[in-house]
Tab-separated table of C-alpha atoms in Angstrom:
chain	number	residue	atom	x	y	z
A	13	MET	CA	23.994	116.175	18.196
A	14	SER	CA	24.030	113.820	21.048
A	15	LYS	CA	25.313	110.444	20.022
A	16	GLY	CA	26.470	107.219	21.501
A	17	LEU	CA	25.694	103.769	22.793
A	18	GLY	CA	26.195	100.660	20.739
A	19	THR	CA	24.593	97.337	21.487
A	20	THR	CA	24.726	93.703	20.650
A	21	VAL	CA	21.386	93.182	18.930
A	22	GLY	CA	18.878	91.412	21.156
A	23	ARG	CA	21.206	91.222	24.162
A	24	SER	CA	22.440	93.527	26.922
A	25	SER	CA	25.981	94.706	26.271
A	26	ARG	CA	28.557	95.663	28.861
A	27	ARG	CA	28.556	99.209	27.474
A	28	ARG	CA	24.806	99.430	27.930
A	29	ILE	CA	25.071	98.370	31.596
A	30	LEU	CA	27.997	100.702	32.238
A	31	ARG	CA	26.032	103.488	30.577
A	32	LEU	CA	23.192	102.869	33.017
A	33	ALA	CA	25.712	103.129	35.808
A	34	GLY	CA	26.818	106.475	34.408
A	35	GLY	CA	23.201	107.599	34.628
A	36	GLY	CA	23.150	107.348	38.408
A	37	ILE	CA	22.868	103.609	39.154
A	38	THR	CA	25.699	102.509	41.405
A	39	MET	CA	28.188	99.921	40.319
A	40	ALA	CA	27.476	98.044	43.544
A	41	ALA	CA	23.908	97.521	42.439
A	42	LEU	CA	25.075	96.402	39.033
A	43	GLY	CA	27.913	94.170	40.144
A	44	ALA	CA	26.025	90.925	39.836
A	45	GLY	CA	24.606	91.916	36.487
A	46	LEU	CA	27.992	92.529	34.931
A	47	THR	CA	28.885	88.869	35.171
A	48	GLY	CA	27.896	87.057	32.024
A	49	CYS	CA	27.554	90.105	29.774
A	50	GLU	CA	27.693	89.110	26.137
A	51	ASP	CA	30.502	91.326	24.893
A	52	GLU	CA	33.870	89.643	24.596
A	53	LEU	CA	36.216	91.589	26.835
A	54	ALA	CA	39.922	92.000	26.336
A	55	THR	CA	41.090	92.712	29.874
A	56	GLY	CA	44.810	92.310	29.683
A	57	GLY	CA	46.659	93.745	32.623
A	58	GLU	CA	49.551	95.330	30.771
A	59	SER	CA	50.405	98.981	31.144
A	60	SER	CA	48.431	101.265	28.881
A	61	THR	CA	51.540	103.114	27.740
A	62	PRO	CA	51.922	102.560	24.002
A	63	PRO	CA	55.058	100.744	22.865
A	64	PRO	CA	57.722	102.563	20.878
A	65	ARG	CA	56.913	102.916	17.181
A	66	GLY	CA	60.047	104.549	15.916
A	67	ALA	CA	60.408	108.112	14.722
A	68	SER	CA	57.421	110.457	14.638
A	69	PRO	CA	56.000	111.318	11.215
A	70	GLU	CA	57.712	114.251	9.592
A	71	ASP	CA	55.892	117.569	10.153
A	72	GLY	CA	53.090	115.761	11.966
A	73	LYS	CA	51.897	113.945	8.857
A	74	ALA	CA	50.507	110.438	9.002
A	75	PRO	CA	52.804	107.671	7.708
A	76	ALA	CA	52.331	105.623	4.589
A	77	ASP	CA	49.402	103.258	4.281
A	78	GLY	CA	49.649	100.108	6.366
A	79	LYS	CA	51.609	101.610	9.261
A	80	ALA	CA	49.878	103.346	12.141
A	81	PRO	CA	51.324	106.705	13.222
A	82	GLU	CA	53.129	107.240	16.477
A	83	PRO	CA	51.108	109.484	18.839
A	84	LEU	CA	52.098	113.135	18.874
A	85	TRP	CA	51.494	112.942	22.605
A	86	THR	CA	49.884	110.616	25.146
A	87	LYS	CA	48.452	111.658	28.511
A	88	SER	CA	46.940	109.855	31.470
A	89	THR	CA	43.533	111.316	32.283
A	90	SER	CA	40.800	111.149	34.911
A	91	ALA	CA	38.437	109.835	32.229
A	92	GLN	CA	35.477	107.765	33.430
A	93	THR	CA	33.662	106.789	30.256
A	94	TYR	CA	30.960	104.259	29.497
A	95	GLY	CA	31.279	103.962	25.728
A	96	ASP	CA	29.115	106.792	24.425
A	97	ASN	CA	30.334	108.904	21.542
A	98	ASP	CA	29.608	112.200	23.323
A	99	GLU	CA	32.038	111.528	26.182
A	100	LEU	CA	34.996	112.949	24.222
A	101	VAL	CA	34.948	116.348	22.488
A	102	ALA	CA	37.520	118.576	20.787
A	103	VAL	CA	36.681	122.285	20.625
A	104	ASP	CA	38.334	125.699	21.017
A	105	GLY	CA	41.847	124.247	20.978
A	106	VAL	CA	41.226	121.726	23.763
A	107	VAL	CA	40.163	118.097	24.043
A	108	ILE	CA	37.915	117.055	26.939
A	109	ALA	CA	36.970	113.582	28.186
A	110	SER	CA	34.162	112.867	30.625
A	111	GLY	CA	35.524	112.258	34.120
A	112	ASP	CA	36.069	113.673	37.602
A	113	PRO	CA	37.746	116.027	37.729
A	114	LEU	CA	36.689	117.155	34.278
A	115	ALA	CA	39.919	118.143	32.550
A	116	ALA	CA	40.727	119.906	29.284
A	117	PHE	CA	44.033	119.303	27.496
A	118	ASP	CA	45.699	121.532	24.948
A	119	GLY	CA	45.125	119.894	21.577
A	120	ALA	CA	48.605	120.708	20.284
A	121	THR	CA	50.738	119.880	23.322
A	122	GLY	CA	48.641	117.715	25.629
A	123	GLU	CA	49.249	120.072	28.540
A	124	GLU	CA	46.347	120.458	30.953
A	125	ARG	CA	44.551	123.787	30.393
A	126	TRP	CA	41.962	123.554	33.153
A	127	SER	CA	40.409	121.124	35.604
A	128	LEU	CA	36.982	121.164	37.214
A	129	PRO	CA	36.387	118.885	40.241
A	130	GLY	CA	32.763	117.767	40.359
A	131	GLY	CA	32.164	119.460	37.035
A	132	ALA	CA	30.276	116.634	35.381
A	133	VAL	CA	28.705	113.280	36.086
A	134	PRO	CA	31.033	110.642	34.585
A	135	GLY	CA	29.394	109.105	31.554
A	136	ALA	CA	26.978	111.990	31.030
A	137	PRO	CA	27.043	113.691	27.619
A	138	LEU	CA	29.410	116.569	26.932
A	139	LEU	CA	27.019	118.705	24.873
A	140	LEU	CA	28.241	121.652	22.813
A	141	GLY	CA	25.948	124.437	21.686
A	142	ASP	CA	26.535	128.068	20.693
A	143	GLY	CA	30.090	128.076	22.095
A	144	THR	CA	29.087	126.553	25.451
A	145	LEU	CA	29.739	123.151	27.010
A	146	TYR	CA	26.603	121.975	28.847
A	147	LEU	CA	26.892	119.458	31.684
A	148	GLU	CA	24.836	117.692	34.299
A	149	SER	CA	26.333	118.903	37.553
A	150	GLY	CA	28.735	116.459	39.147
A	151	LYS	CA	27.743	117.887	42.531
A	152	TYR	CA	24.324	116.210	42.190
A	153	ASP	CA	22.659	119.439	43.320
A	154	GLY	CA	19.870	119.412	40.744
A	155	SER	CA	21.508	121.959	38.470
A	156	VAL	CA	22.611	122.073	34.846
A	157	ALA	CA	25.642	124.199	34.035
A	158	GLY	CA	27.301	125.710	30.983
A	159	TYR	CA	31.031	126.412	30.660
A	160	VAL	CA	33.363	128.121	28.221
A	161	PRO	CA	35.239	125.138	26.711
A	162	GLY	CA	38.552	126.947	26.226
A	163	SER	CA	38.815	128.218	29.805
A	164	GLY	CA	36.484	126.126	31.946
A	165	LYS	CA	34.780	129.241	33.314
A	166	GLU	CA	31.119	128.914	34.236
A	167	ALA	CA	28.876	130.856	31.850
A	168	TRP	CA	25.367	129.622	32.692
A	169	ARG	CA	23.466	127.654	35.319
A	170	SER	CA	19.866	126.558	35.666
A	171	ARG	CA	17.659	124.437	37.914
A	172	LEU	CA	14.509	122.699	36.788
A	173	GLY	CA	12.942	122.739	40.259
A	174	LYS	CA	13.061	121.011	43.649
A	175	GLU	CA	10.351	118.557	42.619
A	176	TYR	CA	12.725	117.049	40.050
A	177	ARG	CA	15.915	115.037	40.512
A	178	GLN	CA	19.055	114.634	38.408
A	179	PRO	CA	18.211	116.816	35.394
A	180	ARG	CA	20.441	115.618	32.560
A	181	PRO	CA	21.017	117.575	29.336
A	182	VAL	CA	20.321	115.417	26.281
A	183	ALA	CA	20.399	117.971	23.432
A	184	VAL	CA	21.006	121.654	22.759
A	185	ASP	CA	20.320	124.191	20.036
A	186	ALA	CA	20.931	127.938	19.729
A	187	GLU	CA	18.084	128.826	22.098
A	188	GLN	CA	17.387	125.942	24.476
A	189	VAL	CA	18.919	123.136	26.512
A	190	TYR	CA	16.761	120.001	26.616
A	191	VAL	CA	16.844	117.901	29.789
A	192	ILE	CA	15.363	114.695	31.189
A	193	ALA	CA	14.718	114.482	34.956
A	194	GLU	CA	13.015	112.220	37.492
A	195	ILE	CA	9.752	113.456	39.023
A	196	LEU	CA	9.964	113.098	42.808
A	197	GLU	CA	7.125	111.638	44.875
A	198	ALA	CA	6.364	112.744	48.429
A	199	ASP	CA	8.363	109.825	49.850
A	200	GLY	CA	11.406	110.662	47.730
A	201	SER	CA	10.840	107.868	45.227
A	202	SER	CA	10.358	108.355	41.506
A	203	HIS	CA	8.266	106.410	38.998
A	204	THR	CA	7.978	108.918	36.176
A	205	ASN	CA	10.159	111.458	34.424
A	206	VAL	CA	9.832	114.737	32.612
A	207	ILE	CA	11.381	116.188	29.477
A	208	ALA	CA	11.897	119.938	29.563
A	209	ALA	CA	13.490	122.859	27.729
A	210	LEU	CA	15.595	125.463	29.522
A	211	ASN	CA	16.278	128.832	27.923
A	212	SER	CA	20.023	128.961	27.222
A	213	GLY	CA	20.074	132.714	27.868
A	214	THR	CA	18.053	133.096	31.054
A	215	GLY	CA	17.974	129.555	32.396
A	216	LYS	CA	14.200	129.751	32.795
A	217	VAL	CA	12.010	126.754	32.030
A	218	ALA	CA	10.479	127.186	28.558
A	219	TRP	CA	8.274	124.078	28.795
A	220	LYS	CA	8.075	120.687	30.449
A	221	GLU	CA	6.137	117.563	29.533
A	222	GLN	CA	5.680	114.428	31.613
A	223	ARG	CA	6.680	111.303	29.720
A	224	ASP	CA	4.652	108.103	29.720
A	225	LEU	CA	4.667	105.818	32.742
A	226	GLY	CA	7.333	103.156	32.324
A	227	THR	CA	9.750	105.321	30.343
A	228	GLN	CA	13.214	105.827	31.789
A	229	GLN	CA	15.350	108.896	32.284
A	230	ASN	CA	18.497	106.974	31.344
A	231	GLY	CA	19.506	105.795	27.897
A	232	ILE	CA	18.188	108.846	26.049
A	233	HIS	CA	19.965	109.835	22.834
A	234	ALA	CA	18.726	113.037	21.287
A	235	ALA	CA	19.307	115.656	18.595
A	236	VAL	CA	17.623	118.848	17.435
A	237	GLN	CA	16.823	119.738	13.844
A	238	GLY	CA	14.969	123.015	13.372
A	239	ARG	CA	11.615	122.765	15.157
A	240	TYR	CA	12.042	119.081	15.982
A	241	LEU	CA	13.567	117.404	19.036
A	242	VAL	CA	14.274	113.747	18.207
A	243	TYR	CA	15.223	111.035	20.680
A	244	THR	CA	15.444	107.279	21.230
A	245	ASP	CA	15.205	105.431	24.538
A	246	PHE	CA	15.600	102.018	26.168
A	247	LYS	CA	11.912	101.230	25.595
A	248	ASN	CA	12.501	101.015	21.831
A	249	ASN	CA	10.783	104.341	21.138
A	250	LEU	CA	11.692	106.824	18.436
A	251	THR	CA	9.994	110.092	19.393
A	252	VAL	CA	9.766	113.568	17.865
A	253	ARG	CA	8.599	116.647	19.818
A	254	ASP	CA	8.019	120.274	18.879
A	255	THR	CA	10.892	122.369	20.262
A	256	ALA	CA	8.626	125.398	20.811
A	257	THR	CA	5.971	123.659	22.911
A	258	GLY	CA	7.296	120.234	23.873
A	259	LYS	CA	4.198	118.576	22.417
A	260	GLN	CA	4.740	115.169	20.869
A	261	VAL	CA	4.604	115.237	17.054
A	262	TRP	CA	4.845	111.455	16.620
A	263	THR	CA	6.411	108.340	18.064
A	264	HIS	CA	7.236	104.916	16.640
A	265	LYS	CA	8.037	101.618	18.284
A	266	THR	CA	11.217	100.477	16.603
A	267	THR	CA	11.062	96.994	15.131
A	268	LYS	CA	14.436	95.998	16.553
A	269	THR	CA	16.293	97.107	19.645
A	270	SER	CA	17.395	100.614	18.710
A	271	TYR	CA	18.097	102.920	21.632
A	272	GLY	CA	21.465	104.193	20.488
A	273	PRO	CA	22.688	106.801	18.054
A	274	PHE	CA	20.940	107.846	14.899
A	275	ALA	CA	21.594	110.433	12.207
A	276	ILE	CA	19.634	113.465	11.050
A	277	HIS	CA	19.854	114.811	7.505
A	278	GLN	CA	17.719	117.793	6.528
A	279	ASP	CA	14.123	116.595	7.064
A	280	LEU	CA	14.994	112.951	7.806
A	281	VAL	CA	15.938	110.903	10.852
A	282	ILE	CA	17.944	107.794	9.960
A	283	VAL	CA	17.827	104.872	12.392
A	284	PRO	CA	19.565	101.464	12.304
A	285	GLN	CA	17.177	98.662	13.228
A	286	GLY	CA	18.910	95.338	13.027
A	287	GLN	CA	19.085	94.261	9.409
A	288	GLN	CA	17.447	97.474	8.209
A	289	LEU	CA	18.579	101.082	8.009
A	290	GLN	CA	15.464	103.257	7.804
A	291	ALA	CA	14.839	106.939	7.147
A	292	PHE	CA	11.683	108.640	8.465
A	293	ALA	CA	10.284	112.100	7.740
A	294	LEU	CA	10.660	114.386	10.754
A	295	SER	CA	7.295	116.000	10.049
A	296	ASP	CA	5.069	112.923	10.258
A	297	GLY	CA	7.173	109.765	10.757
A	298	SER	CA	6.493	108.336	7.317
A	299	GLU	CA	9.195	106.036	5.942
A	300	LYS	CA	11.145	107.606	3.083
A	301	TRP	CA	13.728	104.936	2.334
A	302	SER	CA	15.117	101.688	3.673
A	303	VAL	CA	18.375	99.799	3.098
A	304	ARG	CA	18.835	96.160	3.990
A	305	THR	CA	22.020	94.285	4.794
A	306	GLU	CA	22.647	90.540	4.637
A	307	GLU	CA	20.542	88.019	6.532
A	308	PHE	CA	21.649	87.517	10.154
A	309	THR	CA	23.629	90.757	9.921
A	310	SER	CA	22.927	93.952	11.837
A	311	PHE	CA	23.807	97.571	11.192
A	312	ARG	CA	25.874	99.374	13.815
A	313	GLU	CA	25.851	103.084	14.694
A	314	PRO	CA	25.727	105.645	11.847
A	315	SER	CA	27.736	108.855	11.459
A	316	LEU	CA	26.787	111.665	9.078
A	317	LEU	CA	29.902	113.519	7.921
A	318	GLU	CA	30.002	116.059	5.114
A	319	ASP	CA	26.655	114.853	3.712
A	320	VAL	CA	27.715	111.198	3.557
A	321	LEU	CA	26.343	108.567	5.928
A	322	TYR	CA	28.979	106.078	7.098
A	323	ILE	CA	27.928	102.869	8.808
A	324	ALA	CA	29.338	99.390	9.365
A	325	ASP	CA	27.491	96.123	9.818
A	326	SER	CA	28.226	93.070	11.917
A	327	ALA	CA	29.500	91.196	8.839
A	328	ARG	CA	32.411	93.703	8.793
A	329	THR	CA	31.209	95.562	5.720
A	330	LEU	CA	31.631	99.321	5.710
A	331	TRP	CA	29.005	101.378	3.849
A	332	ALA	CA	28.918	104.917	2.481
A	333	VAL	CA	25.330	105.989	1.750
A	334	GLU	CA	23.582	109.054	0.345
A	335	PRO	CA	21.525	110.200	3.360
A	336	GLY	CA	18.761	111.790	1.310
A	337	THR	CA	17.992	108.718	-0.793
A	338	GLY	CA	19.610	105.687	0.818
A	339	LYS	CA	21.569	105.085	-2.382
A	340	LYS	CA	24.815	103.204	-1.825
A	341	ILE	CA	27.953	105.192	-2.709
A	342	TRP	CA	30.338	102.343	-1.960
A	343	GLN	CA	30.769	99.206	0.130
A	344	SER	CA	34.079	97.966	1.472
A	345	THR	CA	35.066	94.537	2.778
A	346	ALA	CA	38.469	95.772	3.952
A	347	LEU	CA	37.583	95.088	7.601
A	348	LYS	CA	36.600	91.520	6.825
A	349	ASP	CA	39.728	90.995	4.722
A	350	ALA	CA	41.908	92.210	7.595
A	351	SER	CA	39.913	90.342	10.295
A	352	ALA	CA	39.564	93.729	11.980
A	353	GLN	CA	36.894	94.871	14.395
A	354	VAL	CA	33.889	96.916	13.325
A	355	PRO	CA	33.944	100.642	14.131
A	356	ARG	CA	30.931	102.264	15.781
A	357	GLN	CA	31.960	105.932	15.717
A	358	PHE	CA	33.487	107.960	12.879
A	359	VAL	CA	35.161	111.302	12.271
A	360	LYS	CA	36.601	112.602	9.023
A	361	VAL	CA	39.562	114.820	8.193
A	362	GLY	CA	40.270	115.554	4.550
A	363	GLY	CA	40.247	112.315	2.600
A	364	THR	CA	40.566	110.051	5.626
A	365	LEU	CA	37.752	108.501	7.628
A	366	TYR	CA	38.625	107.460	11.172
A	367	GLY	CA	36.602	104.822	13.020
A	368	ALA	CA	36.698	103.869	16.701
A	369	THR	CA	35.930	100.263	17.639
A	370	ASP	CA	34.123	98.878	20.632
A	371	LEU	CA	36.544	96.394	22.121
A	372	ASP	CA	40.284	96.167	21.970
A	373	LYS	CA	41.464	93.007	20.185
A	374	GLN	CA	41.951	93.646	16.426
A	375	GLY	CA	40.458	97.082	16.989
A	376	GLY	CA	41.404	100.589	18.041
A	377	ILE	CA	41.294	103.506	15.634
A	378	HIS	CA	40.987	102.482	11.982
A	379	ALA	CA	41.925	104.905	9.193
A	380	PHE	CA	40.074	104.436	5.890
A	381	ASP	CA	40.229	106.001	2.461
A	382	ALA	CA	37.026	108.044	2.520
A	383	LYS	CA	36.489	107.576	-1.233
A	384	THR	CA	36.719	103.782	-1.297
A	385	GLY	CA	36.584	102.467	2.270
A	386	GLY	CA	40.056	100.938	1.918
A	387	LEU	CA	41.734	100.307	5.271
A	388	ARG	CA	44.956	102.319	5.559
A	389	TRP	CA	46.090	101.504	9.092
A	390	THR	CA	44.932	100.696	12.634
A	391	PHE	CA	46.261	102.354	15.783
A	392	ASN	CA	46.141	100.360	19.013
A	393	ASP	CA	47.979	101.170	22.229
A	394	LYS	CA	48.304	97.442	23.080
A	395	SER	CA	47.060	98.043	26.619
A	396	GLY	CA	44.320	95.413	26.517
A	397	ASP	CA	42.022	97.828	28.358
A	398	TYR	CA	38.397	96.663	28.045
A	399	HIS	CA	36.957	100.166	27.545
A	400	SER	CA	35.591	101.168	24.165
A	401	TRP	CA	37.700	103.431	22.027
A	402	LEU	CA	36.422	106.969	21.493
A	403	VAL	CA	37.542	109.348	18.739
A	404	ALA	CA	37.259	113.103	18.151
A	405	THR	CA	38.973	115.638	15.913
A	406	ASP	CA	39.620	119.356	15.671
A	407	GLY	CA	40.518	119.091	11.989
A	408	LYS	CA	44.235	119.198	12.757
A	409	ARG	CA	44.650	116.136	14.933
A	410	VAL	CA	42.671	113.012	15.768
A	411	TYR	CA	42.201	112.272	19.463
A	412	ALA	CA	41.817	108.671	20.615
A	413	LEU	CA	40.686	107.852	24.141
A	414	HIS	CA	41.117	104.324	25.483
A	415	GLY	CA	40.404	103.853	29.170
A	416	LYS	CA	42.383	106.600	30.880
A	417	LYS	CA	44.907	107.078	28.075
A	418	LEU	CA	44.362	109.950	25.662
A	419	HIS	CA	46.409	109.908	22.438
A	420	ALA	CA	46.790	112.650	19.832
A	421	LEU	CA	47.383	111.307	16.320
A	422	PRO	CA	48.371	113.314	13.241
A	423	ALA	CA	45.436	113.807	10.881
């Protein structure tokens, strides 16, 4: 599932603008727009090397509650991330962060296993499907490529066609890779875009459908569930298409700005929309349940882990919800009590839930008791880097990326 992108409700966030830059808009063009962004940036100039924390935990185990673990290893990387959850992945014994060159590090030791110059467009999703890592080509040659994650060897390549520009994978399943691309005009300009499916075996185009005028090829977040391809975009659309034909099944205008991550559970798509968290039927778009948070409070990005939906709100309340019914399992005010930042991305290992925050001050990687939402500890490298934290896990370790520093923490 392709995930990512958090926003400040009703305003343009720095991560949103940087994400647009990752989609092919140059930073030079965006330079003026970055001034005055609404996110509060912590841009301290200190080195991003974490300070000493004493002895490492015995046998790689996390320390007692209240004290963050010392990293098992820390590496400087070529990472160029823009705050999306799918820019850091852990698979087949390696951990990979979006960047140029694209580099994979051994999960146990931190040693570089392979490097791929021009392998991916920085900020583009790192999509995993059927043992393959799918990437938009960093060579900007109109191709989409698939690699073996453990070795970096190319396993698949496809081109949508010369009449299209910058095809970007947005979702994958066992049979197809779904891409968004600009449709080129005779003068080289582009005003429309296409969504298409590429066969993951042959690379041939299975179908392609032109999207409505005014839609954008950037800012797409997508996932596949059975016969349904689901995606959100910057135009506040929630759209479902048939994976076999590409035909639109239904689309909704979201009531609040919601162009970021969502969750899929069985036959439901679950979308945060400001004060509401809503679940819609994949088959027809009918609302199945809705949860409301406090007035003047907004839900952040959801994560579905082991059949529990975890989500935080802007009032620093952490929720655990039954995804099929919307029934609350628990609520925790531990973040508010600790004056800690709200996480926007979660992973889970055993009985611990790990959350990555957006900005640095009072944030980092939070560790929670998955049964109660109690805050156990927070890891922060004290670098003051303004980049969002990203988190991934292989079930043995938790990987935290902050700027160009990649840390491995004991799970």
